Amino acid sequence: MSGTFVEVAAIPRATTVATARRPPFARRAARGVTPYLFLLPAVGCLAVWTYRPLAAALNLSFFSWNLLPTTPKEYVGLDNYHRLLDLPELRTALWITAMMTLALMLFTVVLPTIVALWTSAIGGRGRTVYSALIFAPVLVPPVAGAALWQWMLDPHSGAVDKVLGAEINWIHETRPAQIAIVVITGWHLLGFAVLVVSAGLAGIDEEYRNAAVLDRASRWQITRWITLPLLSPTLVFLALMTILMSGTLTFPLIDTLTQGGPDSQTTNVYYLLWEYGFQNFDTGFASAAGLLFFVAFGVIAVGLIRLSDRLTFHDS
Amino acid sequence: MGRIVLDGLTKQYGDVVAVDGIDLDIADGEFLVLLGPSGCGKSTLLRLIAGLIQPSGGRVLLDDEDITYAPPARRDLAMVFQSYALYPHLTVARNIGFPLRAARMPRARIRQRVEEVAALLELDGLLERRPRELSGGQRQRVAVGRAIIRDPRAFLMDEPLSNLDAKLRQATRAQFRTLHETLGATVVYVTHDQVEALSLATRIAMLDGGRLEQVGTPTEVFDEPASVFVAGFLGSPPMNLLPARVEGHDGRVRVVAQGVEVDLWPGEEVESRDVILGIRPEHLRQTDSAGPVGTPVLRGEVQAVENLGAEESAQCTVGGAVVQFRGARPLGLAAGQPVVLTTARDHIHLFDRSSGRRLAWQARQNQPTPVAPHR
Ligand SMILES: Nc1ncnc2c1ncn2[C@@H]1O[C@H](COP(=O)(O)OP(=O)(O)OP(=O)(O)O)[C@@H](O)[C@H]1O
Ligand SMILES: [Mg+2]
């Protein structure tokens, strides 16, 4: 038989390209705008209550002014900033702030982690009761708490010295005063931090622990190799909150208990700022300080958020 | 050593009985496959053996030791989780090496073992990746690697191949078989894939609604299904099941239904009963109506013909029932055409209509033994 092989035809590639009609511009625009409309109230509030004062502070930081409406503002350029950076008190206050923040981590990161790990096995009603107990101090207003502690820290009749069997003048000795500020703030925050860590623990899939248990890892190995690494974003979050807020959270205690003393040894940066702004009425100077702190804490926050993102392991 | 005995094992979740009174003796070195539809309690049974959950009743014995309430770590079992449970913050190498690291093996030894296992599972290039950077099938192989790197008393595997493509699945199946043969380890293997079950198992345990339906070798389970459930689960398409009636008629035992006439063997005094008649699609043949007298006959009409690649499957109606019939392509059938099907008497299965259990023929004494339809 005579013949020839013919190739089976391939499917030809389409040459004309039909374009689907896009929805009309008005509809697309409306769709794009809607989410921003929902954001508007929040952004509005932020603008009025946060960004506008911030801008005002920026403006004020270039002037010398004593807060009296009758006195004119005097433009001084970067003078306030120069004075601020040369101020020895600022360095002391920064050092005290850093130390107190670090010490506070014990109450906002270390202890909560230990407590949450130990109590993670408690379930049902027991859990509710214990959560309520440990959370209670969070609900005590800081100033009320400070008054209460002032009474308990009294060197002659206070409960604390009686229990310790010592005669420490908590408010007028440097080290004890610093410890008192940190411990009382920590007592306020501990419950909240424990709840945050417990929530973080609950968010870790139990299957990882099951797998590790079957792989014959010890309890300590599982905590160190599985639980803590998976919990690290939560812990970084707590550390971030502590760094950003320790200054403001200790403020009411400093103000009620020690007024920054003894010898300015409990004066943190915010208390210093407040003293300059509202006791010495050096408004421009205080504004410069406020802006400087704002920028510095902003940089720290960005760094820590980056770290937290790096530590977050999404599965699946 | 790794003999696992389950003794009346039960697990209840509120009103749901996930595992219902299971007795099972898994010998050392056995490859037991737990097979059943979704939600039948396979994973629950595996977790009971692993000790991750505690039973509501019954016991688990490992090498004759009661381990029902022993913590998982003391059981020395390795498990592949249905969800893989890979540690998301660790690299593939660290995931696979985790059990050795927990056992404080020197780092160099771990590295070496990890590389061996990775080579076996074709994970070589992926050792420094993290689980989220892997495909589903790759993750599954890492989970398998983490289990086989150890030398446990038994392996528990919860659908370890479900996410692999056909080629890789077949290759990994072969590896499992070699692994099982070389290690001689006990394996309890969960799947709902019957091909996997039939090809890997030394024994299959069929589960339905938390209960054991049948336990036997792949051949036993496939050739002599103990119940309508097992018959309807295995095979693709599964066994045809038609309601029918057994009767004695003209000195013969017969199975009849509308469009069905199956002549079994001589015998008069057989009590009539309602049965389910089972015939596998691949055991049906086309015939012309004038076949030899006494051969089983199913008369019906073709509804649709389906192309299965090498074969074709025809869907026919016989009486009120649907019968699948499978054979080499082309079958030469078209929809609407009448068809007459037949089969060998050996390939006929009978089940009780109400209980669904298999019926076996028991000859009365002083009577010529009829040829049993199944050995
Ligand atoms: N923790 C639980 N609480 C309540 N019911 C559960 C729980 N775990 C499993 N069940 C129920 O027990 C039954 C068996 O579940 P199991 O996970 O063992 O099924 P399975 O055979 O593994 O299914 P699949 O093949 O889909 O994985 C199901 O009906 C399920 O809903
Ligand atoms: Mg399952």
Coordinates of C-alpha atoms in Angstrom, one line a residue, chain B residues 76-355:
Chain B
D76 CA 7.7 4.2 72.1
L77 CA 5.5 4.5 69.0
A78 CA 6.1 6.8 66.0
M79 CA 3.2 8.5 64.4
V80 CA 2.5 10.3 61.1
F81 CA -0.3 12.7 61.8
Q82 CA -3.1 13.3 59.3
S83 CA -2.4 17.0 59.6
Y84 CA 1.4 16.3 59.4
A85 CA 2.0 18.4 62.6
L86 CA 5.4 19.6 61.3
Y87 CA 7.0 22.1 63.6
P88 CA 6.5 25.4 61.6
H89 CA 9.6 27.1 63.0
L90 CA 12.1 24.3 62.3
T91 CA 13.7 23.5 59.0
V92 CA 13.0 20.2 57.2
A93 CA 16.3 18.8 58.5
R94 CA 15.4 19.7 62.1
N95 CA 11.9 18.4 61.8
I96 CA 13.1 15.0 60.6
G97 CA 15.9 15.0 63.2
F98 CA 13.7 16.0 66.1
P99 CA 13.2 12.6 67.7
L100 CA 17.0 12.0 67.6
R101 CA 17.7 15.4 69.0
A102 CA 15.2 14.7 71.8
A103 CA 17.1 11.5 72.5
R104 CA 20.3 13.5 72.7
M105 CA 22.1 11.8 69.9
P106 CA 25.3 13.5 68.8
R107 CA 24.8 16.2 66.2
A108 CA 27.0 14.6 63.5
R109 CA 25.1 11.3 63.8
I110 CA 21.7 13.1 63.5
R111 CA 22.9 14.9 60.4
Q112 CA 23.9 11.6 58.8
R113 CA 20.7 9.8 59.6
V114 CA 18.6 12.8 58.4
E115 CA 20.5 12.7 55.1
E116 CA 19.8 9.0 54.7
V117 CA 16.1 9.4 55.4
A118 CA 15.9 12.5 53.1
A119 CA 17.5 10.6 50.3
L120 CA 15.0 7.7 50.8
L121 CA 12.1 10.1 50.6
E122 CA 13.5 12.3 47.8
L123 CA 13.7 15.3 50.1
D124 CA 17.4 16.0 49.4
G125 CA 17.3 19.5 48.2
L126 CA 14.7 20.7 50.7
L127 CA 16.5 20.2 54.0
E128 CA 17.0 23.9 54.8
R129 CA 13.4 24.9 54.0
R130 CA 10.7 25.5 56.4
P131 CA 7.4 23.6 56.2
R132 CA 5.4 26.6 54.9
E133 CA 7.8 26.6 51.9
L134 CA 6.8 23.0 50.9
S135 CA 4.0 21.6 48.8
G136 CA 1.4 19.3 50.5
G137 CA 3.1 16.2 49.2
Q138 CA 6.5 17.3 50.4
R139 CA 5.2 18.1 53.8
Q140 CA 3.7 14.7 54.0
R141 CA 7.0 13.1 53.2
V142 CA 8.8 15.1 55.9
A143 CA 6.2 13.8 58.4
V144 CA 6.9 10.3 57.2
G145 CA 10.6 10.9 57.5
R146 CA 10.3 12.1 61.1
A147 CA 8.6 8.8 61.9
I148 CA 10.9 6.4 60.1
I149 CA 14.1 8.0 61.4
R150 CA 13.5 6.3 64.7
D151 CA 13.3 2.6 65.5
P152 CA 10.1 2.5 67.5
R153 CA 8.1 -0.6 68.6
A154 CA 5.4 0.2 66.0
F155 CA 4.5 2.9 63.4
L156 CA 1.2 4.5 63.4
M157 CA 0.4 6.2 60.1
D158 CA -2.7 8.3 59.5
E159 CA -3.2 8.6 55.8
P160 CA 0.4 9.3 55.0
L161 CA 0.1 9.3 51.3
S162 CA -3.2 11.0 50.8
N163 CA -1.7 14.2 49.3
L164 CA 0.8 12.6 46.9
D165 CA 0.3 12.4 43.2
A166 CA -0.3 9.0 41.6
K167 CA 3.3 8.4 40.6
L168 CA 4.9 9.5 43.9
R169 CA 2.2 7.6 45.8
Q170 CA 3.1 4.4 44.0
A171 CA 6.8 4.9 44.6
T172 CA 6.3 5.7 48.3
R173 CA 4.1 2.7 48.6
A174 CA 6.9 0.5 47.3
Q175 CA 9.3 2.2 49.7
F176 CA 6.9 1.5 52.6
R177 CA 6.8 -2.1 51.6
T178 CA 10.6 -2.5 51.4
L179 CA 10.9 -0.6 54.7
H180 CA 8.4 -2.9 56.3
E181 CA 10.2 -5.9 55.0
T182 CA 13.7 -4.7 56.0
L183 CA 12.8 -3.3 59.4
G184 CA 10.2 -6.0 60.2
A185 CA 8.4 -3.4 62.3
T186 CA 4.7 -3.4 63.2
V187 CA 2.7 -0.9 61.2
V188 CA -0.8 0.3 61.8
Y189 CA -1.8 2.3 58.8
V190 CA -4.9 4.3 58.2
T191 CA -6.3 5.0 54.8
H192 CA -9.5 5.3 52.9
D193 CA -7.9 4.3 49.7
Q194 CA -8.6 0.7 48.9
V195 CA -5.8 0.3 46.4
E196 CA -3.3 1.3 49.1
A197 CA -5.0 -1.0 51.6
L198 CA -5.0 -4.0 49.2
S199 CA -1.5 -3.5 48.0
L200 CA 0.3 -2.8 51.3
A201 CA -1.6 -4.8 54.0
T202 CA -0.8 -8.1 55.5
R203 CA -4.2 -7.8 57.0
I204 CA -7.0 -5.3 56.6
A205 CA -9.4 -4.2 59.3
M206 CA -12.6 -2.7 57.8
L207 CA -14.3 -0.2 60.0
D208 CA -17.7 1.2 59.8
G209 CA -19.3 3.6 62.3
G210 CA -16.6 2.7 64.9
R211 CA -17.1 -1.0 64.6
L212 CA -15.0 -3.7 63.0
E213 CA -16.8 -5.1 60.0
Q214 CA -14.2 -7.6 58.9
V215 CA -10.6 -8.4 59.6
G216 CA -8.6 -10.5 57.1
T217 CA -5.9 -10.7 54.4
P218 CA -6.5 -8.5 51.4
T219 CA -7.6 -11.6 49.4
E220 CA -10.1 -12.7 52.0
V221 CA -11.6 -9.2 52.4
F222 CA -11.9 -8.8 48.6
D223 CA -12.9 -12.3 47.6
E224 CA -15.2 -13.1 50.6
P225 CA -16.5 -9.8 51.9
A226 CA -18.2 -10.5 55.3
S227 CA -20.9 -8.0 54.8
V228 CA -22.8 -5.9 52.3
F229 CA -20.8 -2.9 53.7
V230 CA -17.4 -4.4 52.9
A231 CA -18.7 -5.7 49.5
G232 CA -19.9 -2.2 48.6
F233 CA -16.7 -0.5 49.8
L234 CA -14.1 -2.5 47.9
G235 CA -13.7 -2.6 44.1
S236 CA -14.0 0.1 41.6
P237 CA -16.8 0.3 40.7
P238 CA -17.8 -1.7 43.9
M239 CA -19.7 -4.9 43.9
N240 CA -23.2 -4.9 42.4
L241 CA -25.8 -5.5 45.1
L242 CA -29.3 -6.5 44.1
P243 CA -32.2 -7.4 46.4
A244 CA -33.3 -11.0 45.5
R245 CA -34.9 -14.1 46.9
V246 CA -33.5 -17.6 47.5
E247 CA -36.0 -20.3 46.6
G248 CA -36.2 -24.1 46.1
H249 CA -37.8 -24.7 42.7
D250 CA -38.1 -27.8 40.5
G251 CA -35.5 -29.6 42.6
R252 CA -33.0 -26.7 42.3
V253 CA -31.9 -24.0 44.7
R254 CA -32.3 -20.7 42.8
V255 CA -31.8 -17.0 43.4
V256 CA -34.4 -14.9 41.7
A257 CA -35.3 -11.3 41.2
Q258 CA -36.9 -9.3 38.5
G259 CA -34.7 -9.9 35.5
V260 CA -32.4 -12.2 37.4
E261 CA -32.3 -16.0 37.4
V262 CA -29.5 -17.7 39.1
D263 CA -29.5 -21.5 39.3
L264 CA -27.2 -22.6 42.2
W265 CA -27.4 -26.4 42.7
P266 CA -29.8 -29.3 43.2
G267 CA -31.8 -29.2 46.4
E268 CA -35.5 -29.1 47.3
E269 CA -36.1 -28.3 50.9
V270 CA -34.4 -24.9 51.2
E271 CA -36.4 -22.3 53.1
S272 CA -37.1 -19.2 51.1
R273 CA -35.4 -16.0 52.3
D274 CA -34.7 -12.5 51.3
V275 CA -31.2 -11.9 50.3
I276 CA -28.8 -9.5 48.6
L277 CA -27.2 -10.9 45.6
G278 CA -23.6 -9.6 45.0
I279 CA -21.6 -9.8 41.8
R280 CA -18.5 -7.8 41.0
P281 CA -18.7 -5.7 37.8
E282 CA -15.5 -7.3 36.4
H283 CA -17.0 -10.8 36.8
L284 CA -20.0 -10.1 34.5
R285 CA -19.9 -11.2 30.9
Q286 CA -22.2 -10.4 28.0
T287 CA -24.0 -13.4 26.6
D288 CA -26.8 -14.2 24.2
S289 CA -30.0 -15.3 25.8
A290 CA -29.5 -18.8 24.5
G291 CA -26.7 -19.7 26.9
P292 CA -26.5 -23.2 28.3
V293 CA -29.4 -24.0 30.6
G294 CA -28.7 -23.3 34.3
T295 CA -26.1 -20.5 33.9
P296 CA -26.9 -17.3 35.9
V297 CA -28.7 -14.7 33.8
L298 CA -29.3 -11.0 34.3
R299 CA -31.5 -9.3 31.8
G300 CA -31.5 -5.5 31.6
E301 CA -31.0 -2.4 29.5
V302 CA -27.9 -0.3 29.1
Q303 CA -28.3 3.2 30.6
A304 CA -24.9 4.7 29.9
V305 CA -21.4 3.7 28.9
E306 CA -18.4 5.2 30.7
N307 CA -14.8 5.2 29.4
L308 CA -12.3 4.1 32.1
G309 CA -9.2 4.2 29.8
A310 CA -8.2 0.6 29.3
E311 CA -11.8 -0.6 30.0
E312 CA -15.3 0.5 29.7
S313 CA -18.0 0.3 32.3
A314 CA -21.7 0.0 31.3
Q315 CA -24.4 1.1 33.7
C316 CA -27.5 -1.1 33.2
T317 CA -30.9 -1.4 34.9
V318 CA -31.9 -4.9 35.8
G319 CA -35.4 -5.0 37.3
G320 CA -35.4 -1.9 39.5
A321 CA -31.7 -2.2 40.3
V322 CA -28.6 -0.7 38.8
V323 CA -25.9 -3.1 37.7
Q324 CA -22.4 -2.0 36.7
F325 CA -20.6 -4.2 34.2
R326 CA -17.0 -3.7 33.3
G327 CA -14.9 -5.1 30.5
A328 CA -12.2 -4.5 27.9
R329 CA -12.9 -1.5 25.6
P330 CA -14.9 -1.4 23.4
L331 CA -17.8 -3.2 25.0
G332 CA -19.9 -2.7 21.9
L333 CA -22.8 -1.4 23.8
A334 CA -24.9 1.8 23.5
A335 CA -27.5 3.4 25.7
G336 CA -31.0 2.0 25.3
Q337 CA -29.8 -1.4 24.1
P338 CA -31.1 -4.6 25.8
V339 CA -28.3 -6.7 27.4
V340 CA -28.0 -10.1 28.8
L341 CA -25.2 -10.7 31.4
T342 CA -23.9 -13.8 33.0
T343 CA -21.2 -14.9 35.4
A344 CA -19.6 -18.0 36.8
R345 CA -21.4 -19.5 39.7
D346 CA -18.2 -19.1 41.8
H347 CA -18.5 -15.4 41.6
I348 CA -21.8 -15.1 43.2
H349 CA -22.1 -13.7 46.7
L350 CA -25.1 -13.8 48.9
F351 CA -25.9 -11.7 52.0
D352 CA -28.8 -11.6 54.4
R353 CA -31.2 -8.8 53.5
S354 CA -31.8 -7.6 57.0
S355 CA -28.4 -8.1 58.8

